[in-house]
Tab-separated table of C-alpha atoms in Angstrom:
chain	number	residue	atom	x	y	z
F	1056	UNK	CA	-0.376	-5.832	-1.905
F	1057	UNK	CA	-1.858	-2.926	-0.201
F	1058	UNK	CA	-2.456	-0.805	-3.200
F	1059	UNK	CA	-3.338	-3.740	-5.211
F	1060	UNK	CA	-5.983	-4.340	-3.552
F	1061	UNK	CA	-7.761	-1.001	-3.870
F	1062	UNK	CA	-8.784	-1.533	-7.732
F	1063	UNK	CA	-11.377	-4.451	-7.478
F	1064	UNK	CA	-13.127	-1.858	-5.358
F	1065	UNK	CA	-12.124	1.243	-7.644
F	1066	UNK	CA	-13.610	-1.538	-10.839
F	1067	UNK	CA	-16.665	-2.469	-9.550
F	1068	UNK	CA	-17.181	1.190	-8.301
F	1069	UNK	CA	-16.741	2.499	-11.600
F	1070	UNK	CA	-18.902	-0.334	-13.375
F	1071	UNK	CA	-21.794	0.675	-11.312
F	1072	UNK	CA	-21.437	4.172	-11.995
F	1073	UNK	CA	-21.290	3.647	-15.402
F	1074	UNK	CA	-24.752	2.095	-15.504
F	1075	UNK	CA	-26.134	4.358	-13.555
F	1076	UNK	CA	-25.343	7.021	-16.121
F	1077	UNK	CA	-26.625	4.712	-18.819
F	1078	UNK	CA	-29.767	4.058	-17.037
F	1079	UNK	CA	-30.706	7.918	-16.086
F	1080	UNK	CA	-29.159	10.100	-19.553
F	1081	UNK	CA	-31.093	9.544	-22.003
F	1082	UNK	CA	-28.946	10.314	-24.906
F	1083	UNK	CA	-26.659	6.773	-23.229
F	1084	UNK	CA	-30.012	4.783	-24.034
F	1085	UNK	CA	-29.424	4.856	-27.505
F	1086	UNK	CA	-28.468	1.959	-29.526
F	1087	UNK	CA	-24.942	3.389	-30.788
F	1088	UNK	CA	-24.563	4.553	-27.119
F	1089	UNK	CA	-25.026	1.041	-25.774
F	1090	UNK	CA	-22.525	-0.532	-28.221
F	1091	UNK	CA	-19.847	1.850	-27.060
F	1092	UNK	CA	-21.346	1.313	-22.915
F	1093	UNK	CA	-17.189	0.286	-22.451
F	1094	UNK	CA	-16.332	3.699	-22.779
F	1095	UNK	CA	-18.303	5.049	-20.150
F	1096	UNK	CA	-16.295	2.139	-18.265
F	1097	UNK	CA	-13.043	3.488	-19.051
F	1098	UNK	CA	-13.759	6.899	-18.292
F	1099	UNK	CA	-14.990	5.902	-14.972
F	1100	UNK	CA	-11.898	3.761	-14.174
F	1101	UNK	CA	-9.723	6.283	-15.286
F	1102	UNK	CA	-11.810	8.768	-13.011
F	1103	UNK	CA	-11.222	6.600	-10.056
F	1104	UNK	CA	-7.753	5.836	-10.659
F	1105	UNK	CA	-6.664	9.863	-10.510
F	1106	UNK	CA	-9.036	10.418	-7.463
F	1107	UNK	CA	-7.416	7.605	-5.734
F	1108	UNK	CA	-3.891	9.475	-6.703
F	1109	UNK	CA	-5.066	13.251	-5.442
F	1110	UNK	CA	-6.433	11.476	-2.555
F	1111	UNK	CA	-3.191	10.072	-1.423
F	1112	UNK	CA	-4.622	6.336	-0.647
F	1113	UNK	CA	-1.727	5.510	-3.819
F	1114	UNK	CA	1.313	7.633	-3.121
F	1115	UNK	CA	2.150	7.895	-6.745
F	1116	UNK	CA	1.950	10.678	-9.591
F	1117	UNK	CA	0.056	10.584	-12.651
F	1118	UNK	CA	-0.420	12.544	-15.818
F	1119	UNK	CA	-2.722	13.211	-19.032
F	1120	UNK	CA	-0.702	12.331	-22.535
F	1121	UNK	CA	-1.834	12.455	-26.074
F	1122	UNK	CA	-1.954	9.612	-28.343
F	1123	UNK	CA	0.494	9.837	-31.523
F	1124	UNK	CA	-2.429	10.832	-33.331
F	1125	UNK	CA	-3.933	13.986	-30.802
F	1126	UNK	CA	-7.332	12.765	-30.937
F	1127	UNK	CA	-7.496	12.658	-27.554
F	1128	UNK	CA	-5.516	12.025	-24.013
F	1129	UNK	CA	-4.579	8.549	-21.958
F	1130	UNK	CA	-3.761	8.638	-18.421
F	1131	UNK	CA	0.066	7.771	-17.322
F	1132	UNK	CA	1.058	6.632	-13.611
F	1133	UNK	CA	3.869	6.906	-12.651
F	1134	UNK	CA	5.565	4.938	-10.196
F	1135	UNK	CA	8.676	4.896	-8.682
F	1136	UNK	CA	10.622	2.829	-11.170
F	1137	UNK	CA	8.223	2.822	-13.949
F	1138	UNK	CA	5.518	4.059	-16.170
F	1139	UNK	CA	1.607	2.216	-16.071
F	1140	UNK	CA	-0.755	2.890	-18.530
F	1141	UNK	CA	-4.871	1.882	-18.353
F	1142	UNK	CA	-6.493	-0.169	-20.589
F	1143	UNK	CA	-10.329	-2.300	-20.710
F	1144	UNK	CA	-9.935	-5.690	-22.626
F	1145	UNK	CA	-12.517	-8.424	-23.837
F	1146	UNK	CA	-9.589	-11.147	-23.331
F	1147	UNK	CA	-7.070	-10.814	-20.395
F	1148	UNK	CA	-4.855	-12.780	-21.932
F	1149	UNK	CA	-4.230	-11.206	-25.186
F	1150	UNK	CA	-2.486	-7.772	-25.295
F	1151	UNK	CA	-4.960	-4.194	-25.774
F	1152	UNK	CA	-4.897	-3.199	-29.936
F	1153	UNK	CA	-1.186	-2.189	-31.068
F	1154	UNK	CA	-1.565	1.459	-30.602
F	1155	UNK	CA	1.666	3.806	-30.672
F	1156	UNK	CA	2.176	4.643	-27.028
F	1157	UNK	CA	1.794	0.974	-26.038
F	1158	UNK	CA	4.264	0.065	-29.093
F	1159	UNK	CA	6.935	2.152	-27.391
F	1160	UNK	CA	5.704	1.361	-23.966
F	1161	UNK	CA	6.560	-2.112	-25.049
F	1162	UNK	CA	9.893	-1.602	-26.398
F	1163	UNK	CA	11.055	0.026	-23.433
F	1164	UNK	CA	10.886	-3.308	-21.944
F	1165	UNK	CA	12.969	-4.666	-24.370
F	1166	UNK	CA	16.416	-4.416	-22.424
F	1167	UNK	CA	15.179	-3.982	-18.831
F	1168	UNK	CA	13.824	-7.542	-19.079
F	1169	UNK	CA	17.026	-9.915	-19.330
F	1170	UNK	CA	15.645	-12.194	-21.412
F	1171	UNK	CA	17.421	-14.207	-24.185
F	1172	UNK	CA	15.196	-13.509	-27.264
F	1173	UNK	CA	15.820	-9.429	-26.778
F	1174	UNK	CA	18.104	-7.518	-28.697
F	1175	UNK	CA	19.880	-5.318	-26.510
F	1176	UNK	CA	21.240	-3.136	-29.476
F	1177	UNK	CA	17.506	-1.477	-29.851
F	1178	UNK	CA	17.282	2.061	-27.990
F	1179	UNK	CA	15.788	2.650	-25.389
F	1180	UNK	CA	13.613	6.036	-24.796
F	1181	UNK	CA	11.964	6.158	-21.811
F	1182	UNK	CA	11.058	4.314	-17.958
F	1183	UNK	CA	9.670	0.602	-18.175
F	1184	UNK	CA	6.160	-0.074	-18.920
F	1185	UNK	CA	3.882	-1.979	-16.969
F	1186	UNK	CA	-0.015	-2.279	-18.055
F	1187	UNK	CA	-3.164	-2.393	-16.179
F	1188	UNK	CA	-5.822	-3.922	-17.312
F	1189	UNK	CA	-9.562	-4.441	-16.939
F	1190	UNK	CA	-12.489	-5.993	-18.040
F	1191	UNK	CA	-15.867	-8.699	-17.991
F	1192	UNK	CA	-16.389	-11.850	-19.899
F	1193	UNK	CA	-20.312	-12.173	-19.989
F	1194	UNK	CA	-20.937	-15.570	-21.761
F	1195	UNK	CA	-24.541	-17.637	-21.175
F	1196	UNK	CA	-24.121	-18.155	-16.880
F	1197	UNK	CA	-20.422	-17.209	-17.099
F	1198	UNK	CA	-20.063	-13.704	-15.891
F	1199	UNK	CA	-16.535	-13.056	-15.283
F	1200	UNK	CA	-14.521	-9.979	-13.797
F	1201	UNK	CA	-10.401	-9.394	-14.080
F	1202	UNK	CA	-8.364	-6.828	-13.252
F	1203	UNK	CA	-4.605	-8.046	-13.551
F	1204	UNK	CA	-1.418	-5.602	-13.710
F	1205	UNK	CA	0.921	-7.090	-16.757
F	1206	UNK	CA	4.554	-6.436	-18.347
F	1207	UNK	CA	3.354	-6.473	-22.010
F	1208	UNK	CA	6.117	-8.061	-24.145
F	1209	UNK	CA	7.434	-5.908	-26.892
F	1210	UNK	CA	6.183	-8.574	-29.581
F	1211	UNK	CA	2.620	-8.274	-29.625
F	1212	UNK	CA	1.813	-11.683	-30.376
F	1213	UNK	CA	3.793	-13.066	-27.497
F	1214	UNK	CA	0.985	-10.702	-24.941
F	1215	UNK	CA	2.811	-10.768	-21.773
F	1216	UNK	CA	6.284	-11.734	-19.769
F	1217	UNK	CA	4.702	-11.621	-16.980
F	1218	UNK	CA	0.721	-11.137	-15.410
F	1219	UNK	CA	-0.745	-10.786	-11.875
F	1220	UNK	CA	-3.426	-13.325	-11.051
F	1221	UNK	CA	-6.701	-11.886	-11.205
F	1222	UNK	CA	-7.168	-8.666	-8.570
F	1223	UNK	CA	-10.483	-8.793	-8.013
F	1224	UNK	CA	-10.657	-12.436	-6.350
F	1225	UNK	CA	-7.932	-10.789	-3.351
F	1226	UNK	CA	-9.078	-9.450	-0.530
F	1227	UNK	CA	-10.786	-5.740	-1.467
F	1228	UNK	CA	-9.280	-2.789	0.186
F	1229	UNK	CA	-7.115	-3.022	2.664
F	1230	UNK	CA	-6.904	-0.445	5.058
F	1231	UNK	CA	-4.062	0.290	7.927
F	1232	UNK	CA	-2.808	2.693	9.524
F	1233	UNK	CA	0.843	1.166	9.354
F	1234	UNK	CA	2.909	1.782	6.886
F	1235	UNK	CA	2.889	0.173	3.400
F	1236	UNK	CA	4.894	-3.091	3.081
F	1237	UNK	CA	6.849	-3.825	0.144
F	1238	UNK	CA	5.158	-6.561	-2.047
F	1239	UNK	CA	7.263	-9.837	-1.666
F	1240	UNK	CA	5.037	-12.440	-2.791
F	1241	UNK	CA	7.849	-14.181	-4.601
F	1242	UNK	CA	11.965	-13.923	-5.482
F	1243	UNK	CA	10.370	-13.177	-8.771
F	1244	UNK	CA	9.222	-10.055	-7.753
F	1245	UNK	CA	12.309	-8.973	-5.923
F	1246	UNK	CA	14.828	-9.758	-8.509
F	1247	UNK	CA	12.305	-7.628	-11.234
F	1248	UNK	CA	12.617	-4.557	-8.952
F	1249	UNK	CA	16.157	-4.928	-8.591
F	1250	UNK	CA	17.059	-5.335	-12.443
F	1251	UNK	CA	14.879	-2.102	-13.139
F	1252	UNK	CA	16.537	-0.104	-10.328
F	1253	UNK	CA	19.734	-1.457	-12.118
F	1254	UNK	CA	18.354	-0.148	-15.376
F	1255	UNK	CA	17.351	3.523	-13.792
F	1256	UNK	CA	21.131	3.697	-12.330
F	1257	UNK	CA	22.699	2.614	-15.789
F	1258	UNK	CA	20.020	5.662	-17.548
F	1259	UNK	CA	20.482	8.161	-15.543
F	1260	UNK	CA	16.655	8.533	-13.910
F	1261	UNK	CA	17.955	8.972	-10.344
């Protein structure tokens, strides 16, 4: 919960720099710039993500990967048990475009994830996926801002086995000088770190 509550902070950070770029470069003023204002976005939140990283306030590692196609480079954390990949979304509840990373992403799901409907004779090639996502839903009065940490479900349609409630209505930022607790909000949780422990044992990532 402690490092879950640094990205409503890190989001709303990054929005406002955004506009601020918008607002003072000109060349972000025009009209094919402000159609594509959500990249500026994701750049930021990606920037704020790997500061929070070399800072140290989110003990984990991170690194730069190409897409299947190298057009260009998506950031990877990695955690202790898994992988995390960043992505902005108009709807939290429907899974980012089917892209190839976050098709394989997906799959390695597949047979960490007990569950009935997977078939466990599929491969597996790398460390479970979880995905972080981000985003507003501006509609008339409704202005609406998520940030929710997911474990997409390797058939697209089906979005996600499991979501976090929205991150950015906790409590922003926590700071201590104790050391971090372990997240257990639920059995849930705690049974879901012990299967993919179980899976890193049984794969060899010790």
């Amino acid at each position: 919960m402690r490092y879950r509550a640094l990205f409503p902070s890190l989001v709303r950070d990054a929005r406002a720099a955004a506009a601020m770029i918008a607002r003072n470069e000109p060349i972000f003023q025009t009209e094919s710039a402000k159609a594509n204002h959500g990249r500026l976005v994701s750049w930021a939140v990606d920037l704020g993500i790997e500061t929070l990283i070399k800072s140290g306030r989110w003990p984990v590692d991170y690194r730069w990967k190409p897409f299947a196609k190298p057009t260009g480079k998506y950031l990877e954390v990695r955690l202790s048990h898994s992988v995390m990949s960043v992505s902005q979304v108009t709807d939290p509840t429907i899974q980012p475009r089917d892209v190839v990373f976050r098709q394989n992403a997906r799959l390695n799901n597949q047979p960490t994830f007990g569950f009935a409907e997977f078939d466990d004779t599929r491969s597996t090639i790398g460390l479970p996926s979880f995905l972080l996502i981000h985003g507003r839903i501006v509609r008339g009065e409704e202005d609406h801002e998520f940030v929710h940490i997911g474990v997409p479900n390797h058939i697209h349609s089906r979005n996600y086995i499991y979501k976090t409630p929205n991150l950015m209505q906790m409590v922003h930022d926590i700071s201590s000088d104790l050391p971090p607790v372990e997240d257990t909000e639920t059995e849930a949780v705690l049974s879901l770190k012990d299967d993919i422990e179980k899976w890193r044992r049984d794969n060899g990532y010790e």
